[in-house]
C-alpha positions as a LaTeX table, in Angstrom:
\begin{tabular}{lrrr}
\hline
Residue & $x$ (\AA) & $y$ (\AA) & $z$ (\AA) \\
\hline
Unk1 & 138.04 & 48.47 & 75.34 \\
Unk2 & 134.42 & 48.47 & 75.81 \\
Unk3 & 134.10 & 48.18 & 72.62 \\
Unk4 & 135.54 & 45.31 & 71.77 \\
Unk5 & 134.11 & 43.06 & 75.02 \\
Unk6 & 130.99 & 44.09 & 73.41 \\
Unk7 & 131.22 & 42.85 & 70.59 \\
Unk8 & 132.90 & 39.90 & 71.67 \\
Unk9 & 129.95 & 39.35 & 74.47 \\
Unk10 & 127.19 & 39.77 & 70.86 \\
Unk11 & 129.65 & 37.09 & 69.25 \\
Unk12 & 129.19 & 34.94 & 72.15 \\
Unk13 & 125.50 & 35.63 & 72.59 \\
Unk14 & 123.26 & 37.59 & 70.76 \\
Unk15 & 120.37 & 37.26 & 72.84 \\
Unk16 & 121.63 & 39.01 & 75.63 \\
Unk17 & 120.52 & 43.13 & 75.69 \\
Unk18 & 122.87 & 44.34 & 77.91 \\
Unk19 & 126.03 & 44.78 & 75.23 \\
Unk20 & 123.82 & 45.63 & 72.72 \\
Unk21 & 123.12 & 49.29 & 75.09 \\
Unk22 & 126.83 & 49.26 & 75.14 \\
Unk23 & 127.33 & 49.24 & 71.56 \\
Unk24 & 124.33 & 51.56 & 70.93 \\
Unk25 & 125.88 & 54.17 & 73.92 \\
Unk26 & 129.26 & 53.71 & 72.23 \\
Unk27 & 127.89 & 54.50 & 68.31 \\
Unk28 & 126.11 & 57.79 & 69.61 \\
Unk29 & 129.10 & 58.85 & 71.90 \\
Unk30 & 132.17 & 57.88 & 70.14 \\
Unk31 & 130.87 & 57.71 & 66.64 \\
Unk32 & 128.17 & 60.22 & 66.54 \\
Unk33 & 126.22 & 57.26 & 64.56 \\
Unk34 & 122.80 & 57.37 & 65.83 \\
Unk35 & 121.34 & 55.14 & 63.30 \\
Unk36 & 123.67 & 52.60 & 65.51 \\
Unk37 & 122.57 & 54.18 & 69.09 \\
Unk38 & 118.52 & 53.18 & 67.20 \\
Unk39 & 119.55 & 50.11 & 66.27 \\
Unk40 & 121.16 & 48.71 & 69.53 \\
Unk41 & 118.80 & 50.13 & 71.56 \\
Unk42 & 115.75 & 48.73 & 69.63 \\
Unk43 & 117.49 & 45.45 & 69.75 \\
Unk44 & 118.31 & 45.71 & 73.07 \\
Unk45 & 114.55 & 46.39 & 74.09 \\
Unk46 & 113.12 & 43.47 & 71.78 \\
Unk47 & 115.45 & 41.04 & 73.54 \\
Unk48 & 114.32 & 42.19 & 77.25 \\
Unk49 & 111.64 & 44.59 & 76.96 \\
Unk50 & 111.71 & 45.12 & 81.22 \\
Unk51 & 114.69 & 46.33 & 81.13 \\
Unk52 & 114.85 & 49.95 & 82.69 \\
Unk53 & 118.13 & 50.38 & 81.38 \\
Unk54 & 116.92 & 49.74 & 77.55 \\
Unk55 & 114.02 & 51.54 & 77.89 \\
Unk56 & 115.91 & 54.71 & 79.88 \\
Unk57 & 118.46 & 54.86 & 76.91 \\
Unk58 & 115.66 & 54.70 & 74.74 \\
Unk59 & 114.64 & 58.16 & 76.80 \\
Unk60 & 117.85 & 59.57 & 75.78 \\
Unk61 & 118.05 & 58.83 & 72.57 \\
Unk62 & 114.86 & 59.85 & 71.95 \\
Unk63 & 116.23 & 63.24 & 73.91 \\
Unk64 & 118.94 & 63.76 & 71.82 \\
Unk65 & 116.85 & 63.73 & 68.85 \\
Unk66 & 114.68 & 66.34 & 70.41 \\
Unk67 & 111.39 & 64.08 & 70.95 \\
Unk68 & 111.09 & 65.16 & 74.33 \\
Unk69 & 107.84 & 64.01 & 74.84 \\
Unk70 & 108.33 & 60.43 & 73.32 \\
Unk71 & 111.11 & 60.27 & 75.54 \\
Unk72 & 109.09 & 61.36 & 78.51 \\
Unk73 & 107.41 & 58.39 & 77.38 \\
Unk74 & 110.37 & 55.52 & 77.69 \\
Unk75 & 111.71 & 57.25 & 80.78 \\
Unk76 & 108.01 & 56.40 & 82.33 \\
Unk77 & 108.03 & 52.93 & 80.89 \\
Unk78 & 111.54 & 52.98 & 82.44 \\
Unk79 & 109.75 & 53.65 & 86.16 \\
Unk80 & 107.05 & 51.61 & 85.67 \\
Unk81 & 109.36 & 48.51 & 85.59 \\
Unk82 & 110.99 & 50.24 & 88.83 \\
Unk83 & 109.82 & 53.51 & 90.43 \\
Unk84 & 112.98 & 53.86 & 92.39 \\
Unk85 & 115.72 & 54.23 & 89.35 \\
Unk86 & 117.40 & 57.37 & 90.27 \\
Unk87 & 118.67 & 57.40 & 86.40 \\
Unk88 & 115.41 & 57.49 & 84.83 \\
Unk89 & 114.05 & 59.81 & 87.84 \\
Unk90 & 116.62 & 62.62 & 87.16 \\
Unk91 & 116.61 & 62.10 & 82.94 \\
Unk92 & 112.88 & 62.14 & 83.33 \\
Unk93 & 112.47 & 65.06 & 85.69 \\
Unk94 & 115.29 & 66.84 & 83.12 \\
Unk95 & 113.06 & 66.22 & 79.92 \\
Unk96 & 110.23 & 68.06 & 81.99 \\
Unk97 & 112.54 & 71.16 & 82.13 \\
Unk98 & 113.76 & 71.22 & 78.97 \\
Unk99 & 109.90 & 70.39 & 77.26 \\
Unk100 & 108.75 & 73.76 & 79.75 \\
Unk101 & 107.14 & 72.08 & 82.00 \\
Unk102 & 109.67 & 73.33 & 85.12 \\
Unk103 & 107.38 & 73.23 & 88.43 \\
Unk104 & 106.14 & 69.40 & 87.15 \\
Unk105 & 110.10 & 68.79 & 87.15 \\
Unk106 & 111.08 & 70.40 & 90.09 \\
Unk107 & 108.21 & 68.27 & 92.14 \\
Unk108 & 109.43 & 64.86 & 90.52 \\
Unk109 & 112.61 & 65.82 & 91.67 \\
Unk110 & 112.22 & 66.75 & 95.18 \\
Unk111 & 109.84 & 63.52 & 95.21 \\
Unk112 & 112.90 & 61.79 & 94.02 \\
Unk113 & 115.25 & 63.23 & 96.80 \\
Unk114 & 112.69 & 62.08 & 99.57 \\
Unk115 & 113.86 & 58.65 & 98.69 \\
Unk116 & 117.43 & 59.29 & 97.59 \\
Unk117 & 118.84 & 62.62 & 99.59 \\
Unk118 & 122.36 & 61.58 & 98.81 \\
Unk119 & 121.75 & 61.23 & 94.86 \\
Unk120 & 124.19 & 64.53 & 94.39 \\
Unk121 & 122.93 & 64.65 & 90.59 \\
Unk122 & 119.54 & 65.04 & 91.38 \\
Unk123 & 120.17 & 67.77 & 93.65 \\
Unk124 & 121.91 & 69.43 & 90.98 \\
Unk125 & 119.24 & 69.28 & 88.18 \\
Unk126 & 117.39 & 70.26 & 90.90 \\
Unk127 & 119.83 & 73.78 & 90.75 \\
Unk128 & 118.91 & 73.71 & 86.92 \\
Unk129 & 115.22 & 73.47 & 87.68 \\
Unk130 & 115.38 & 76.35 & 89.98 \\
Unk131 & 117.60 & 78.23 & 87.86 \\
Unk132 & 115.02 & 77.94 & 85.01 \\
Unk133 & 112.44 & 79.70 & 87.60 \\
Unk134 & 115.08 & 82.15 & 88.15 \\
Unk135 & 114.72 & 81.04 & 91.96 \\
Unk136 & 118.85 & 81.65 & 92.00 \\
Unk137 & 119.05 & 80.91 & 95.98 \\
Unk138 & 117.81 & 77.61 & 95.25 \\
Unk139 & 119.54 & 77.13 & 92.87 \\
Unk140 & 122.91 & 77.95 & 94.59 \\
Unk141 & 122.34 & 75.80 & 97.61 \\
Unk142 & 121.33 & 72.70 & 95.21 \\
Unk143 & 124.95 & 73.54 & 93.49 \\
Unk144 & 126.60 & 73.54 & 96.73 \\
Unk145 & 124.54 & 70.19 & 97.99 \\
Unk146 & 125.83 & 68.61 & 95.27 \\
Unk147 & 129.07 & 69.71 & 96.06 \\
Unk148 & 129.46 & 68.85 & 99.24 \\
Unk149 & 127.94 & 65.39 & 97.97 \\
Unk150 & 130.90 & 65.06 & 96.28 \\
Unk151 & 133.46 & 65.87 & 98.39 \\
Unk152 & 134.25 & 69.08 & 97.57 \\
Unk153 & 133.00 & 71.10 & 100.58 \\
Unk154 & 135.37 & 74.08 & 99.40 \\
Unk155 & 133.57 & 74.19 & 96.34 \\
Unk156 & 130.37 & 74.53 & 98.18 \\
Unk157 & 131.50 & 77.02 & 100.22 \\
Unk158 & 132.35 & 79.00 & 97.81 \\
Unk159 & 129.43 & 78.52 & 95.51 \\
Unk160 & 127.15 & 79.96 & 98.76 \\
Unk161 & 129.78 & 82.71 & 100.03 \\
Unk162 & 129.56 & 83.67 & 96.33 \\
Unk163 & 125.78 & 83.83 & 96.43 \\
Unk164 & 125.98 & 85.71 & 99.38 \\
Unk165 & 128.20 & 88.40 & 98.33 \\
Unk166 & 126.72 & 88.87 & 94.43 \\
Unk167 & 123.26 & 87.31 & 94.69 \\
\hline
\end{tabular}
């Protein structure tokens, strides 16, 4: 269904990014057609280049393709245009991790919680940051934050009685 308002809202206007990001998210997702997921998203940025959302799914893109640091790249273009995107915070922070640089990601991170403390995604790629220092503690009780974020305060129980009892 997406899809289809999409393209009907490219019919109706071409000039307007915001279904072109559809259409690119939908190629790469649905389709697996990342010449698509370049093209929308290049069009996407031409027709509003301030737009954190083009330039964030630019980052992924870029990501997926494995050019983490020219995705680094958009995701800070991304929080140039606005430093408070928790999107582009977390994919940004995630990049950091994945490109080795883990204690650079963990800080942007926990910078990023200072602002947002209720963002339950960024307290669990925080858990993935700390896992990749093998600090497993932390990374339990981010798991279990995020958790009980969500609703799911059995789940964090468990996740920390689980800790607790196997380390």
């Amino acid at each position: 269904i997406a899809q289809k308002f999409a393209k009907k809202a490219v019919e109706l206007d071409n000039t307007v990014a915001e279904p072109h990001l559809v259409l690119g998210m939908l190629a790469f997702v649905h389709e697996h057609d990342m010449g698509g997921f370049e093209r929308d998203t290049h069009r996407a940025l031409e027709l509003s280049p301030k737009s954190v959302e083009a330039h964030r799914q630019n980052g992924l893109r870029l990501w997926y393709l494995g050019r983490l640091e020219e995705s680094m790249a958009a995701f800070r273009q991304a929080m140039e245009i606005d430093p408070l995107s928790l999107p582009c915070n977390i994919n940004y922070a995630t990049a950091l991790f994945y490109s080795g640089r883990i204690e650079e990601g963990v800080a942007h991170l926990k910078r990023t919680l200072e602002s947002s403390p209720d963002a339950w995604l960024a307290h669990y790629n925080l858990g993935v940051g700390y896992r990749f220092k093998k600090d497993f503690a932390g990374a339990a009780e981010q798991f279990a934050i995020a958790k009980d974020l969500l609703g799911k305060p059995e789940d964090a129980r468990l996740i920390r009685d689980s800790f607790k009892r196997g380390g």
